[in-house]
Amino acid sequence: MPADRQSEEDQILAKIKQGETAEHFETIRQTKSGQLIHMSVTVSPIRVADGLVIGYSSVARDISENKAAEKKIRQLNLGLERRVMERTAELQAANEDLEAFSYSAAHDLRAPLRAIGGFVNLLESEFANTLSHAGLEYLTVISKSTERMGKLIDDLLAF
């Protein structure tokens, strides 16, 4: 037992003397070669017929591989979280660029529509009496088409 874990043994022995079991606690132990290993330990009291505790039984299992796997999983999770944060930041930047582009494109598309709408209004107000029925219908189609295009631009921005 490593020196810094001696108090742990004292606590376990105190529990055993009271007849309690120390079940599945995790600790560190040292092999004969000096290597520190993770252990899962259960310590149970041994009693005689009258219930007097005369000793204890200890079952220990090496869980070093499990602990190493848990550590690797934690490291992988940290790396994954970091990559998710980086990707999220990249996606957010791309969305901001797309939003800026869409507003710019919408502005650039609306300018010609306003000009077309303005000229349609001029033609209707100044030449309505001289235009044929077909000419007036063409102006109506042009006007409705520019309104529809404006609505499409609004929908695109909302999307």
C-alpha positions as MATLAB code, in Angstrom:
seq = 'MPADRQSEEDQILAKIKQGETAEHFETIRQTKSGQLIHMSVTVSPIRVADGLVIGYSSVARDISENKAAEKKIRQLNLGLERRVMERTAELQAANEDLEAFSYSAAHDLRAPLRAIGGFVNLLESEFANTLSHAGLEYLTVISKSTERMGKLIDDLLAF';
ca = [
       0.000    0.000    0.000;
       1.400    3.402   -0.902;
       2.369    5.465    2.136;
      -0.127    8.205    1.324;
      -2.966    5.617    1.488;
      -2.212    4.231    4.986;
      -5.067    6.194    6.596;
      -7.401    4.463    4.152;
      -6.439    1.082    5.617;
      -6.995    2.381    9.147;
     -10.520    3.510    8.201;
     -11.309    0.142    6.615;
     -10.078   -1.780    9.651;
     -12.186    0.437   11.928;
     -15.275   -0.437    9.843;
     -14.424   -4.157    9.969;
     -14.024   -4.068   13.784;
     -17.571   -2.666   13.932;
     -18.773   -5.570   11.779;
     -19.349   -3.454    8.661;
     -18.322   -4.321    5.109;
     -16.349   -1.958    2.893;
     -17.784   -2.704   -0.542;
     -16.342   -1.856   -3.936;
     -14.259    1.144   -3.069;
     -11.633    2.252   -5.534;
      -8.099    2.851   -4.439;
      -4.477    2.752   -5.544;
      -2.125   -0.073   -4.635;
       1.512   -0.697   -5.387;
       2.824   -3.881   -6.996;
       6.027   -5.578   -5.862;
       7.796   -3.901   -8.769;
       6.667   -0.489   -7.498;
       4.029    0.168  -10.171;
       0.878    1.928   -8.949;
      -2.356    0.279  -10.082;
      -6.034    1.108   -9.660;
      -7.977   -1.431   -7.625;
     -11.597   -2.111   -6.745;
     -11.670   -3.625   -3.270;
     -14.296   -5.231   -1.037;
     -13.389   -6.040    2.564;
     -15.754   -8.150    4.688;
     -15.520   -9.148    8.364;
     -15.021  -12.804    9.348;
     -17.046  -13.747   12.423;
     -17.186  -16.716   14.739;
     -20.474  -18.295   15.851;
     -21.178  -15.669   18.540;
     -20.690  -12.802   16.009;
     -17.273  -11.761   17.242;
     -15.112  -10.387   14.393;
     -11.885  -12.378   14.254;
     -10.516  -11.213   10.913;
     -11.427  -10.026    7.475;
     -11.600  -11.203    3.907;
     -10.454   -8.924    1.115;
     -11.229   -9.254   -2.584;
      -9.331   -6.918   -4.871;
      -9.633   -6.525   -8.615;
      -7.227   -4.631  -10.865;
      -9.207   -1.953  -12.712;
      -6.218   -0.139  -14.188;
      -7.312   -0.896  -17.766;
     -10.784    0.467  -17.033;
      -9.305    3.627  -15.531;
      -6.981    4.054  -18.515;
      -9.947    3.604  -20.870;
     -11.994    6.146  -18.870;
      -9.109    8.619  -19.049;
      -8.800    8.107  -22.805;
     -12.562    8.599  -23.218;
     -12.400   11.837  -21.193;
      -9.523   13.058  -23.371;
     -11.411   12.122  -26.541;
     -14.514   13.872  -25.255;
     -12.518   17.018  -24.506;
     -11.058   16.913  -28.014;
     -14.502   16.362  -29.479;
     -15.969   19.237  -27.469;
     -13.144   21.495  -28.660;
     -13.759   20.489  -32.290;
     -17.514   21.029  -31.898;
     -16.862   24.513  -30.502;
     -14.493   25.293  -33.395;
     -16.973   23.990  -35.975;
     -19.806   25.899  -34.309;
     -17.772   29.111  -34.480;
     -17.003   28.441  -38.152;
     -20.668   27.771  -38.878;
     -21.695   30.915  -37.039;
     -19.196   32.970  -39.059;
     -20.453   31.398  -42.294;
     -24.047   32.188  -41.315;
     -23.104   35.791  -40.583;
     -21.397   36.041  -43.979;
     -24.447   34.528  -45.664;
     -26.752   36.938  -43.862;
     -24.622   39.922  -44.911;
     -24.544   38.644  -48.490;
     -28.311   38.086  -48.604;
     -29.023   41.636  -47.374;
     -26.576   43.065  -49.886;
     -28.038   40.979  -52.714;
     -31.568   41.963  -51.687;
     -30.632   45.629  -51.739;
     -28.995   45.244  -55.144;
     -32.065   43.438  -56.508;
     -34.540   45.976  -55.132;
     -32.933   48.983  -56.840;
     -33.851   47.832  -60.383;
     -37.319   46.790  -59.179;
     -37.939   50.267  -57.786;
     -36.834   51.763  -61.097;
     -39.148   49.460  -63.066;
     -42.049   50.236  -60.705;
     -41.350   53.958  -60.992;
     -41.324   53.886  -64.792;
     -44.542   51.825  -64.835;
     -46.193   54.497  -62.651;
     -44.911   57.249  -64.961;
     -46.215   55.468  -68.038;
     -49.610   54.910  -66.408;
     -49.948   58.505  -65.190;
     -48.632   60.247  -68.331;
     -49.661   57.897  -71.146;
     -52.671   55.984  -69.854;
     -54.973   57.836  -72.325;
     -52.754   57.086  -75.320;
     -51.957   53.437  -74.563;
     -54.030   50.677  -76.024;
     -55.898   48.210  -73.831;
     -53.088   45.686  -74.445;
     -50.452   48.275  -73.451;
     -52.274   48.947  -70.170;
     -52.470   45.189  -69.522;
     -48.715   44.921  -70.143;
     -48.094   47.657  -67.575;
     -50.341   45.800  -65.085;
     -48.398   42.558  -65.673;
     -45.075   44.388  -65.245;
     -46.307   46.062  -62.037;
     -47.594   42.789  -60.543;
     -44.389   41.015  -61.560;
     -42.218   43.608  -59.782;
     -44.421   43.283  -56.665;
     -44.069   39.495  -56.846;
     -40.296   39.792  -57.237;
     -40.213   42.093  -54.173;
     -42.186   39.485  -52.208;
     -39.756   36.755  -53.325;
     -36.832   38.884  -52.123;
     -38.577   39.377  -48.759;
     -39.200   35.640  -48.484;
     -35.565   34.932  -49.361;
     -34.402   37.284  -46.618;
     -36.807   35.711  -44.126;
     -35.481   32.269  -45.080;
];
